[in-house]
Coordinates of C-alpha atoms and ligand atoms in Angstrom, one line a residue:
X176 CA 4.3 -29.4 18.3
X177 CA 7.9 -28.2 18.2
X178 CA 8.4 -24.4 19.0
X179 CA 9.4 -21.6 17.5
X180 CA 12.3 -19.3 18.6
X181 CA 11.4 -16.4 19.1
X182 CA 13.9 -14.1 17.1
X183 CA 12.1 -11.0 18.5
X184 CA 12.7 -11.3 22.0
X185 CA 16.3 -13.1 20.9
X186 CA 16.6 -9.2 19.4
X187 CA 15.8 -7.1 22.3
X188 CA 18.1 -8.7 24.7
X189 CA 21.1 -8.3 23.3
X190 CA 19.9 -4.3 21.6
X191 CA 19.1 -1.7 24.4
X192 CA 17.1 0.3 21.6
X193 CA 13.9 -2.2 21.2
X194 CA 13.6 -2.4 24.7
X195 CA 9.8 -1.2 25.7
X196 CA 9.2 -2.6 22.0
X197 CA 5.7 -5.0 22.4
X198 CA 6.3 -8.6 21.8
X199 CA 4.9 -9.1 18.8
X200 CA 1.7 -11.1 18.4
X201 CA 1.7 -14.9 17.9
X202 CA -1.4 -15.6 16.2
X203 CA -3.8 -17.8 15.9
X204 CA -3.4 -22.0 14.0
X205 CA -4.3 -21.6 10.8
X206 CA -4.0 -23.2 7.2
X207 CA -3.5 -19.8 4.8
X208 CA -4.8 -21.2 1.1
X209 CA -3.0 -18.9 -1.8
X210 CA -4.9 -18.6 -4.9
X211 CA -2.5 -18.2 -7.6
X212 CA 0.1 -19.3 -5.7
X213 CA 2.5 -20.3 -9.0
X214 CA 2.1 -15.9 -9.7
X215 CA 4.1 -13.1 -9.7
X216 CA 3.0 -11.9 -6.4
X217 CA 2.9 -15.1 -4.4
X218 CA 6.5 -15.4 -5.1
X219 CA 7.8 -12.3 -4.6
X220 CA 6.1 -10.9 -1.9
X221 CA 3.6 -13.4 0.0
X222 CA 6.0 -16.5 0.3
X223 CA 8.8 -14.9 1.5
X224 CA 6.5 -12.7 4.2
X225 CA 5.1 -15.8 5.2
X226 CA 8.5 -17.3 5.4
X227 CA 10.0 -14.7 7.4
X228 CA 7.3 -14.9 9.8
X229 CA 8.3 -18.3 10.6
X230 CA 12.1 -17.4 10.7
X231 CA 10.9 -14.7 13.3
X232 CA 9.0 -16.6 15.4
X233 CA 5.6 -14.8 14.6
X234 CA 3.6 -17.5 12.8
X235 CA 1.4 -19.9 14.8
X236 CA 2.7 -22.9 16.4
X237 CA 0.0 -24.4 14.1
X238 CA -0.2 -23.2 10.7
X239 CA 0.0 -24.7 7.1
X240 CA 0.3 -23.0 3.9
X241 CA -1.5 -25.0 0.7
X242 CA -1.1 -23.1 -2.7
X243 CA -4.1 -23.7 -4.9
X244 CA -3.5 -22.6 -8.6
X245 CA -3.4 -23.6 -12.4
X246 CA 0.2 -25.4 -12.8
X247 CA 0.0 -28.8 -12.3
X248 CA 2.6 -30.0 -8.9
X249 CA 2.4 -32.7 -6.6
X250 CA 2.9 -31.5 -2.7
X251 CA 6.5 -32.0 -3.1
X252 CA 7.1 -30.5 -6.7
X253 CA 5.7 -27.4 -4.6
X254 CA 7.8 -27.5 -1.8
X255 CA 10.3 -27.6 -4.4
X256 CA 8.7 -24.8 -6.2
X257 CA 9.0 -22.7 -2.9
X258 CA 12.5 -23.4 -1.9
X259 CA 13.4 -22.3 -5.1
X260 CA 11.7 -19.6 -5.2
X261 CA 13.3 -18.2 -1.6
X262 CA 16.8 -18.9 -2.6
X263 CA 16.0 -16.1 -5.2
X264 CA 13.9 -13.7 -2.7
X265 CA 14.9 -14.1 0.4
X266 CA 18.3 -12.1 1.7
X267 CA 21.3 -14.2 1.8
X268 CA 21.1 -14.8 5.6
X269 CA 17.5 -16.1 5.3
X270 CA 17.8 -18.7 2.6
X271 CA 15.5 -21.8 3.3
X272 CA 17.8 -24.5 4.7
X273 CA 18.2 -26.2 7.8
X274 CA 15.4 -27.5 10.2
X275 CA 13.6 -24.5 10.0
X276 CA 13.1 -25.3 6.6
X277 CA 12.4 -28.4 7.3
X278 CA 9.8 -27.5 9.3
X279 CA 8.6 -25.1 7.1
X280 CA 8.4 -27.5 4.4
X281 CA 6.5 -30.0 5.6
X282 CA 3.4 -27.8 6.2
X283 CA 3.6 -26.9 2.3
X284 CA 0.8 -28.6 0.2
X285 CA -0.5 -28.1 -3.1
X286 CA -4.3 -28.5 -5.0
X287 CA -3.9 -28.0 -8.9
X288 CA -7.3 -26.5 -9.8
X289 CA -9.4 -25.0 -12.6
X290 CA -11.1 -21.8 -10.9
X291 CA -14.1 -23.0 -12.1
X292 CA -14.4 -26.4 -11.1
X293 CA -16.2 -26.5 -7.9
X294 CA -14.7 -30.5 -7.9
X295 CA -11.2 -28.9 -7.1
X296 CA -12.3 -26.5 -4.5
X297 CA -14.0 -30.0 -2.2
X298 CA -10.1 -31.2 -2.7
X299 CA -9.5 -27.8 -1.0
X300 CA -11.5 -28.9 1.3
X301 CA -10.4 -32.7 1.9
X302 CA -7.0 -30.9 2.4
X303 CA -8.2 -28.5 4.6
X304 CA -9.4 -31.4 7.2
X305 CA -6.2 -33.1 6.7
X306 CA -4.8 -30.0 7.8
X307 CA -6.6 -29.6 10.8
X308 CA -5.9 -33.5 12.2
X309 CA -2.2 -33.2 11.2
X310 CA -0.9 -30.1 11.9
X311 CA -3.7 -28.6 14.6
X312 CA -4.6 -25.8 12.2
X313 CA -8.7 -26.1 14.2
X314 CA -10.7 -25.3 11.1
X315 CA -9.5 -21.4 10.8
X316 CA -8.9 -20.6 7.1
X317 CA -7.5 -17.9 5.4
X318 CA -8.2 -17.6 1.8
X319 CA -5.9 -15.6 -0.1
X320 CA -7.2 -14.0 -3.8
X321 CA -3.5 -13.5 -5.2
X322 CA -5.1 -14.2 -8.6
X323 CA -5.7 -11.8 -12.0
X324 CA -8.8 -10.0 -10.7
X325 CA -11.1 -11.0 -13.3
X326 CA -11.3 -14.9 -11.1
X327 CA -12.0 -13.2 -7.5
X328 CA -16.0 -13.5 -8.0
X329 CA -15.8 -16.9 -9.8
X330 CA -13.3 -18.4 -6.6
X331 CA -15.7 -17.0 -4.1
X332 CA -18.5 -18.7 -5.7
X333 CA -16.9 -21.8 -5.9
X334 CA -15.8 -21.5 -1.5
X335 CA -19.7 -21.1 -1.3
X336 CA -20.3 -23.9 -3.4
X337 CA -17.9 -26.5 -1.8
X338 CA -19.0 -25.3 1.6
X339 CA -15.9 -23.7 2.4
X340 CA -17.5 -20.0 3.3
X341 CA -17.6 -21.6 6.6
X342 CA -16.7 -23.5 9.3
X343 CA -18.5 -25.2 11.5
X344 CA -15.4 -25.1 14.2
X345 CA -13.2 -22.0 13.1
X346 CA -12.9 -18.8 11.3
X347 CA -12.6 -17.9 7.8
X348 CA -11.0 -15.0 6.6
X349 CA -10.7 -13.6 2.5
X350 CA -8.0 -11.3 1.7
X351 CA -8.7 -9.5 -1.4
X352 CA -5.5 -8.1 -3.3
X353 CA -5.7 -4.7 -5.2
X354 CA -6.8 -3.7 -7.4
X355 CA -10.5 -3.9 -6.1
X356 CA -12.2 -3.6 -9.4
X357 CA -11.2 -1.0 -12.5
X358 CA -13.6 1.6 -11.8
X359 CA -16.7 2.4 -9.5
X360 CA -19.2 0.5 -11.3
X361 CA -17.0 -2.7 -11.5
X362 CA -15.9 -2.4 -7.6
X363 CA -19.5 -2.2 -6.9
X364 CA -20.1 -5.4 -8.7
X365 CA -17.6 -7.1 -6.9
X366 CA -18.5 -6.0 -3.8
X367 CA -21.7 -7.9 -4.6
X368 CA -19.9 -10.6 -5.7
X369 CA -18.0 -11.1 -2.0
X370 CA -20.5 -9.8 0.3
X371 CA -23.3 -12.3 -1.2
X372 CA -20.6 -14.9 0.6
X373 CA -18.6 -13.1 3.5
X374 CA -19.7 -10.9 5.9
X375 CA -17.8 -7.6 6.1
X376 CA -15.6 -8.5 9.0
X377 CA -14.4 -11.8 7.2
X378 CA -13.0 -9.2 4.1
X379 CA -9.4 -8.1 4.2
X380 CA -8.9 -5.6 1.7
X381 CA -5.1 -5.1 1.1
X382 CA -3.7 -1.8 0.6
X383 CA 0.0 -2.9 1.5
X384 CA 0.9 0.7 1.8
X385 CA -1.0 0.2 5.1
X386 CA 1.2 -2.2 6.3
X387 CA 4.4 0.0 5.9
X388 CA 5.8 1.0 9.4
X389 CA 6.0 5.1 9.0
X390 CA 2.3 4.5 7.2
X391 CA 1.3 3.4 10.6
X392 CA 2.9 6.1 12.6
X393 CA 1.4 9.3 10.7
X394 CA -1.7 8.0 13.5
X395 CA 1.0 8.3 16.3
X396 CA 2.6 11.2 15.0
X397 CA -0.6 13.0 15.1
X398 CA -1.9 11.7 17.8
X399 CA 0.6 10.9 20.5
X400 CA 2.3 13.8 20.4
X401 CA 0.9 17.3 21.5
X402 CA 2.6 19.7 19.5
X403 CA 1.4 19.3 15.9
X404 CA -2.4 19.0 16.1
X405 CA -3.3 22.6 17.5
X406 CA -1.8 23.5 14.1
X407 CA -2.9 20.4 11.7
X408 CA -5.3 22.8 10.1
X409 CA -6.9 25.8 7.8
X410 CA -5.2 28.2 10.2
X411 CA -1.6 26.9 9.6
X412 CA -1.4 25.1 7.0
X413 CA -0.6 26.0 3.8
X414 CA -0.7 22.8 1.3
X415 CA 0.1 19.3 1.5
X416 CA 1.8 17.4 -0.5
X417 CA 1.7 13.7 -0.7
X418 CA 4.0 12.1 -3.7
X419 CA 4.6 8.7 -4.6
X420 CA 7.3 8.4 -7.3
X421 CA 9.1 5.6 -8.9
X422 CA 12.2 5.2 -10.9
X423 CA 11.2 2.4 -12.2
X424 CA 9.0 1.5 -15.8
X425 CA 6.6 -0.8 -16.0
X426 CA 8.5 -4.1 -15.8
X427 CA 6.9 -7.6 -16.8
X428 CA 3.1 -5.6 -15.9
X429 CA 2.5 -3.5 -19.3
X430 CA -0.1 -5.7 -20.4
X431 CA -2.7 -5.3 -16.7
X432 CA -0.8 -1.6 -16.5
X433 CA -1.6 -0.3 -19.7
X434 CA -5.5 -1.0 -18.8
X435 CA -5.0 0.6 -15.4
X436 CA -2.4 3.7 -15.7
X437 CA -1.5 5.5 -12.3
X438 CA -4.7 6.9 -11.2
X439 CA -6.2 3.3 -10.8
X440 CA -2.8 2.1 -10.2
X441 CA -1.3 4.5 -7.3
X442 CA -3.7 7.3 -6.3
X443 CA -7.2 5.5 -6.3
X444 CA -5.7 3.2 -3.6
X445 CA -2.2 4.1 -2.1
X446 CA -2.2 7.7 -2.0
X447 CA -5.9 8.3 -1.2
X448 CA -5.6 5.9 2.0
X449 CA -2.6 8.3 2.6
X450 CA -4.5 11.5 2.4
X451 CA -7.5 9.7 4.7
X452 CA -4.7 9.4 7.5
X453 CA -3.0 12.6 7.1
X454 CA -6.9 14.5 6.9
X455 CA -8.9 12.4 9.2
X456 CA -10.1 13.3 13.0
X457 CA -8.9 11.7 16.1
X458 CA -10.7 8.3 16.5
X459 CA -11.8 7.7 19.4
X460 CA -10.3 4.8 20.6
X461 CA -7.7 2.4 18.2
X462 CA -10.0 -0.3 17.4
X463 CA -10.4 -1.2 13.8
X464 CA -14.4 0.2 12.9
X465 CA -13.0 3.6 14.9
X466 CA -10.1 4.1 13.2
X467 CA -12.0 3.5 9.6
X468 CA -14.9 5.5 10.6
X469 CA -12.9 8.7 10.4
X470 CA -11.0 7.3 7.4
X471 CA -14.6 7.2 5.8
X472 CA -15.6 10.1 7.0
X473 CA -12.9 12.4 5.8
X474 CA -13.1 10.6 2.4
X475 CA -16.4 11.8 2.1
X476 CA -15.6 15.3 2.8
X477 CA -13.5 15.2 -0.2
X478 CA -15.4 16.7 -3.2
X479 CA -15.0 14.8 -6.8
X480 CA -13.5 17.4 -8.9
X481 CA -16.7 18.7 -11.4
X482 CA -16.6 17.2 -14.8
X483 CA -16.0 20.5 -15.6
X484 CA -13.0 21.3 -14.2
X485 CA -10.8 18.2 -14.3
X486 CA -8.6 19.9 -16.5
X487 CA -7.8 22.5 -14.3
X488 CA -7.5 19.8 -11.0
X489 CA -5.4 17.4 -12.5
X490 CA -2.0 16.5 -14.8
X491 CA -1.4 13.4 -16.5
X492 CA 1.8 12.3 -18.6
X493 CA 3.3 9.7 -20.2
X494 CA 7.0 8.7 -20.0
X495 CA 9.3 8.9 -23.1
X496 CA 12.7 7.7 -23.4
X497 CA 15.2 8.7 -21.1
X498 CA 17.8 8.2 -18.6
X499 CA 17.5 6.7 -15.4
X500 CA 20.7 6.3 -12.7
X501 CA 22.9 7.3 -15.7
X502 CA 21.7 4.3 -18.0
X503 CA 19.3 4.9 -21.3
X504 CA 16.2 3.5 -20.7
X505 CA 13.0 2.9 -23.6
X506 CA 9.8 5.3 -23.9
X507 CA 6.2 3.6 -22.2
X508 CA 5.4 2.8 -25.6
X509 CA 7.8 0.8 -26.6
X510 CA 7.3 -1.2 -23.0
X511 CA 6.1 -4.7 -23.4
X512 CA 2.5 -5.5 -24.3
X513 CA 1.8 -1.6 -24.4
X514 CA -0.1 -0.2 -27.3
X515 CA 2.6 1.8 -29.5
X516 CA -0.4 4.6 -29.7
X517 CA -1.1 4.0 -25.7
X518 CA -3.4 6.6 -24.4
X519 CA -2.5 5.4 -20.3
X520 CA -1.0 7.9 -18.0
X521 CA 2.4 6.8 -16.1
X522 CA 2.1 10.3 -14.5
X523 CA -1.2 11.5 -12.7
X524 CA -1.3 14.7 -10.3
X525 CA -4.3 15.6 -8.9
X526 CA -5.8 18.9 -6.7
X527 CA -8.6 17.8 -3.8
X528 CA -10.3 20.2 -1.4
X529 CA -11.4 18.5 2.0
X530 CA -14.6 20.4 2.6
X531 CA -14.7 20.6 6.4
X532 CA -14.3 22.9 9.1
X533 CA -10.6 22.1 9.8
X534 CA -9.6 21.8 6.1
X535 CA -11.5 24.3 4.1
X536 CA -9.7 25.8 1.3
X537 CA -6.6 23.9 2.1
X538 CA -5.5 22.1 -1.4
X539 CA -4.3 18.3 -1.2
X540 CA -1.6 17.8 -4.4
X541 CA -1.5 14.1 -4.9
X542 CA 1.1 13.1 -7.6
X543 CA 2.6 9.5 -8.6
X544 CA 4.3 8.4 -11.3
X545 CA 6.7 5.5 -12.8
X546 CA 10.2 6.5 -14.2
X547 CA 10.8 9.8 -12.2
X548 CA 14.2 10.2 -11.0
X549 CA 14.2 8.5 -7.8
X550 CA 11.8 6.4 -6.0
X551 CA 10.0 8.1 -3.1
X552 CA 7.2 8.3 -0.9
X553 CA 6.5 11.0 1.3
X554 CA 3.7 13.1 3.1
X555 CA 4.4 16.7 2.7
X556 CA 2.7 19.4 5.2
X557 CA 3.9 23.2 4.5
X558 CA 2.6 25.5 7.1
X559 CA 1.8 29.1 5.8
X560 CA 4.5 31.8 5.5
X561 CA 5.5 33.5 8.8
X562 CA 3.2 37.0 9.5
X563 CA 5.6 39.6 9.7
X564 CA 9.6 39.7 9.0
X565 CA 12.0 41.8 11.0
X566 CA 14.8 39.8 11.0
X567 CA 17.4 38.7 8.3
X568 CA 18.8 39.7 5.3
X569 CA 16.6 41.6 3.3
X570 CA 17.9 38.9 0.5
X571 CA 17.8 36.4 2.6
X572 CA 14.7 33.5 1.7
X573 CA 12.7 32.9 4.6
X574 CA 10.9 29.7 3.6
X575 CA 7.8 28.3 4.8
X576 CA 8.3 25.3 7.6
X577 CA 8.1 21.7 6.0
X578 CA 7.0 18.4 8.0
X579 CA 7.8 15.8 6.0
X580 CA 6.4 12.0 6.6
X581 CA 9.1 10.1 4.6
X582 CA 8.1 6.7 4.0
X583 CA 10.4 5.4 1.6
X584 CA 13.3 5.2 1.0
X585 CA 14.3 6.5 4.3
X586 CA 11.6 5.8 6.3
X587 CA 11.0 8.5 9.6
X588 CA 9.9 12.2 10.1
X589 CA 12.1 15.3 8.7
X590 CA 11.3 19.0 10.1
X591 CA 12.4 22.1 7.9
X592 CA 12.7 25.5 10.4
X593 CA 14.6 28.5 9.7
X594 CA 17.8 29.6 11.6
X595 CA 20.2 32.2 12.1
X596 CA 23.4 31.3 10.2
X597 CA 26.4 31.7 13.2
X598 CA 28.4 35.1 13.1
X599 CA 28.0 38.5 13.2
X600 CA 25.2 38.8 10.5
X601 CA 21.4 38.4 10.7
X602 CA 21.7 35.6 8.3
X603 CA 18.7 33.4 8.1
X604 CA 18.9 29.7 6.5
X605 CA 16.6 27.2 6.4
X606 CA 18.3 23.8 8.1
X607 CA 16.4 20.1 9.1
X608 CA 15.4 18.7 12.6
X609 CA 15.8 14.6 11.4
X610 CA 14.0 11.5 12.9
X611 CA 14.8 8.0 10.7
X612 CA 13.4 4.9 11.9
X613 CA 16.7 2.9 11.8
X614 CA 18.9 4.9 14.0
X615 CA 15.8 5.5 16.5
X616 CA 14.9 2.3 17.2
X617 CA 17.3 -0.1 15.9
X618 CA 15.7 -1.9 13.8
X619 CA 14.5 -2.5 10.0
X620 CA 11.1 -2.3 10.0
X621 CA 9.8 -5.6 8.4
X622 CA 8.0 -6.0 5.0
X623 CA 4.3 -4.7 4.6
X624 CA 3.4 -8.2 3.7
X625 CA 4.6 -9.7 7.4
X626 CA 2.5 -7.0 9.0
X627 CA -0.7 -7.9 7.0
X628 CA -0.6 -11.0 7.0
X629 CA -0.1 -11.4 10.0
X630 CA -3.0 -8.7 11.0
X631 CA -5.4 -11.2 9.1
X632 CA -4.3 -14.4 10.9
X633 CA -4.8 -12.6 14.1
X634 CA -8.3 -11.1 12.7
X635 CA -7.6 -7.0 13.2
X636 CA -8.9 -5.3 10.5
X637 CA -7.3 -2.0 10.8
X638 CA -4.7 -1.6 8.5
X639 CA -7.2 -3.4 5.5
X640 CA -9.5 -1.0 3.4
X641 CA -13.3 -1.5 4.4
X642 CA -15.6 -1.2 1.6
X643 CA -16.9 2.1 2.2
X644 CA -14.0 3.8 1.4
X645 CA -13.0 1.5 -1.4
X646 CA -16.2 3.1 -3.0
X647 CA -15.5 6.3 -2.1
X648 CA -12.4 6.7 -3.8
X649 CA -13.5 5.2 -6.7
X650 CA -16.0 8.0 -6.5
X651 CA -13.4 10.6 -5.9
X652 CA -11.2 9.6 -8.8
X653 CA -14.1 8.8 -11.4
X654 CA -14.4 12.1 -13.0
X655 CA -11.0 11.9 -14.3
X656 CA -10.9 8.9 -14.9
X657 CA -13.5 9.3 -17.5
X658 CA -12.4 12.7 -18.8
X659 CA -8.8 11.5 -19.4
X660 CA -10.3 8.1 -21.1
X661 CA -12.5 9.9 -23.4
X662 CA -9.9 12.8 -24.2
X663 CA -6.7 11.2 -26.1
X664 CA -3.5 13.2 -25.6
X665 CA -2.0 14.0 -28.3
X666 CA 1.2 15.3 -26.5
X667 CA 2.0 11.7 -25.2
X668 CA 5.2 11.1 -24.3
X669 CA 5.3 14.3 -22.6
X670 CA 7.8 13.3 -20.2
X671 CA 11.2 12.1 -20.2
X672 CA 11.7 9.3 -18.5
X673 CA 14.4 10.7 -15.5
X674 CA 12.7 13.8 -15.4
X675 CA 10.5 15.7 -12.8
X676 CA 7.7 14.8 -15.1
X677 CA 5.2 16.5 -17.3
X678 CA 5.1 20.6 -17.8
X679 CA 1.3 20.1 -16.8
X680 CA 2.2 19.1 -13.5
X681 CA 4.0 22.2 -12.9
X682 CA 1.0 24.4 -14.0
X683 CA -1.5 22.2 -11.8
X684 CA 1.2 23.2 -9.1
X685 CA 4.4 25.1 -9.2
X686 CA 6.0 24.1 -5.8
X687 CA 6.3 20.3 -6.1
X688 CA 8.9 19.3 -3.8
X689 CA 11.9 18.2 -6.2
X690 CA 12.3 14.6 -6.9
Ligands
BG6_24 C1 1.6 -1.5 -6.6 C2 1.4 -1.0 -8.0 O1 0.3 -1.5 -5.9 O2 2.5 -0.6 -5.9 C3 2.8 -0.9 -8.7 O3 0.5 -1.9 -8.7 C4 3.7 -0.1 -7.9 O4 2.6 -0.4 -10.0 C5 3.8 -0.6 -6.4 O5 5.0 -0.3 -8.5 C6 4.6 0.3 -5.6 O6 4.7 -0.2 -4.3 P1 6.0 0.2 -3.4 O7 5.7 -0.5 -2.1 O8 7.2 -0.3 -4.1 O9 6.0 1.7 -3.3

């Protein structure tokens, strides 16, 4: 087998600031199957992780990638299919060419299939084998659901069927995309669906939040570091925050979005894993099942907000036309495939209570939304006012200290503390202690997608969603979710698209950090 280089340890030679960085891993031969692979997602995200990989170094010596979807290609009209579609994705320095697309290439293969033809899945299979003699990929398969939701269950039958849940010499791994069914009831039935077939440590459950590098840290943060746990708590903190905001609409997606709306979309998945990591007890060691033990177990401190008082937990809103970056852009409504009457929140903000000893009484503001003035996603923790003030102004503000968790768009930790302004006056202001992950270590951190991925090739299951905590958020979000689909808002739009959002959201909570 020819090898790899290694760009990684290429990188830390010649830049001082990765030094001490790990190696990362090199994982195990594998063929990775994509279901859907002629999608929107495989595209975009998964081919050009998976392409990277192998321009870093990190993929296995032995690995093939077969795409297994509706269009009709031959192997090579795929490879084809693939270059093509990296010219368009990948940055300019990282266009397939060369040997190392060469060698890239030639582990691409392609099975035209009808989901429900169990006849395609044994070509899977034949493939599979061929695989394994030609390219050493030792009977380890990872199956990939990048397909519309609605074919997961009817895919996994069909592995069963063809004998392709397992292998008599390898492992097999399913990674499930989001969103993990549409409400509880429906995740519960897919759940069946998978678990009748896999075993729970054979599920991958992608929440690619997760795989974002300051996502990963709010664990270090919190527990490698002394100084903010003694005061991650009822005593000290006042609120959090946690805010995932776009400035885009809803793109090519109104059709699936205007069935979902942001509170299956955003909060049921990426902003609830958020608040599990931000909430959750020490684990007691790093390992996978530790780590979502107290993910689960925080989740289920978390009370669903009483039928009763939904309206007085939550604000949801729907963008009208605006302005975005100085251009005019259209109203939800008038979005592709969106019902010109659409009931569907773009906006959702939601008040949770984490009934346990260190959180009681603490609110948890959760808030995302598509076409707010900037993208951004951030953790905010506000610690409670200072006791008693002897010093300053008496007109000078003396604000509460802020610990941001800024994971987009400039990814690192900022700290908000008061200080005296310099001269002769007892002039407080408040100013910013700055960490960013660029300047710190040097480095960009790599897509989501690489991370994952490679995490399921290597089999770690840390950074995926197991299913007890899929369930519980679905029970955490269903009592909206029902309220706001029975109840039609009549003030829809009742946001500008640009704007800080909906009026609601300001009564639900006045001190949103500005967008
Ligand atoms: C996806 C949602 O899960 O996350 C999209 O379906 C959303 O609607 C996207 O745009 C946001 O992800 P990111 O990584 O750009 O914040």
């Amino acid at each position: 087998m020819p090898s790899r280089p290694n760009r990684v340890l290429e990188e830390i030679a010649v830049n001082p600031l990765r030094a001490g960085l790990p190696e990362e891993g090199i994982t195990s031969p594998c063929s990775a199957v994509f279901f859907g692979a002629s999608g929107d997602l495989f595209k975009r995200m998964l081919l050009p992780a998976v392409y990277s990989m192998h321009l870093r170094g990190i993929l296995p010596t032995a690995f093939a990638l077969v795409g297994f979807a509706r269009t009709p290609y031959d192997d090579a009209a795929f490879r084809e299919y693939c270059r093509k579609q990296l010219d368009l994705f990948m940055p300019p320095d990282k266009k397939p060419q060369g040997p190392l697309w060469e060698d890239f290439a030639k582990r691409i293969s392609y099975v035209t299939a009808d989901f429900t033809d169990t006849r395609h899945f044994l070509a899977l299979k034949d493939r599979l084998a061929q695989n394994d003699a030609e390219f050493g990929t030792a009977g380890n398969h990872l199956f990939y659901l990048a397909t519309p939701p609605p074919v997961f269950p009817e895919i996994i039958k069909r592995l069963k069927e063809a004998g392709l849940d397992k292998d008599a010499n390898g492992w097999t791994r399913i990674v499930v995309e989001k969103p993990f069914g549409t409400d509880l009831d429906s995740a519960r039935k897919l759940q069946q669906a998978i678990e009748a077939v896999f075993p729970e440590n054979e599920i991958y459950r992608i929440d690619h939040y997760l795989g974002k590098e300051p996502v990963q840290d709010i664990i270090a943060l919190r527990f490698a570091n002394t100084i903010f746990e003694p005061i991650w708590n009822r005593n000290y903190v006042q609120n959090i925050q946690i805010t995932s905001a776009e400035s885009l609409g809803v793109e090519e997606r109104g059709g699936y979005y205007d069935s979902a709306g942001a509170l299956r979309d955003m909060i049921q998945n990426h902003v609830i894993n958020l608040l599990a990591l931000v909430a959750m007890e020490a684990p007691i060691s790093s390992h996978a099942d530790d780590i979502r033990n107290e993910k689960y177990k925080v989740l289920s401190a978390i009370r669903p907000p009483p039928y009763a008082d939904v309206w007085s937990l939550s604000a949801r809103g729907q963008y009208g036309p605006g302005t975005i970056d100085g251009g005019a852009v259209i109203g939800y409504r008038q979005e592709h495939d969106v019902a010109p009457d659409s009931n569907t929140e773009t906006f959702a903000a939601v008040k949770l209570f984490v009934e346990s000893w260190r959180w009681a009484g603490v609110p948890f503001y959760l808030r995302s939304g598509k076409r707010l003035p900037r993208k951004v996603s951030e953790i905010a923790v506000t610690f409670k006012p200072i006791p008693h003030r002897f010093y300053g102004e008496a007109t000078d503000r003396i604000e509460p200290n802020v610990l941001v968790i800024k994971i987009e768009p400039d990814e690192g930790v900022s700290m908000r503390f008061e200080a005296k302004v310099p001269g002769p006056k007892e002039h407080i202001r408040s100013v910013f202690m700055d960490f960013s992950y660029g300047t710190g270590f040097g480095v960009v951190s790599p897509p989501a997608y690489e991370r994952l991925i490679g995490d399921a090739i290597q089999g770690d299951q840390t950074l995926f969603t197991r299913w007890d905590a899929v369930e519980r958020a679905w029970e955490i979000v269903t009592p909206i979710l029902e309220v706001w689909q029975h109840t039609k808002d009549f003030t829809f739009p009742n946001y500008a698209a640009g704007s800080q959002g909906p009026q609601s959201a300001q009564h639900l909570f006045p001190d949103w950090r500005r967008l």
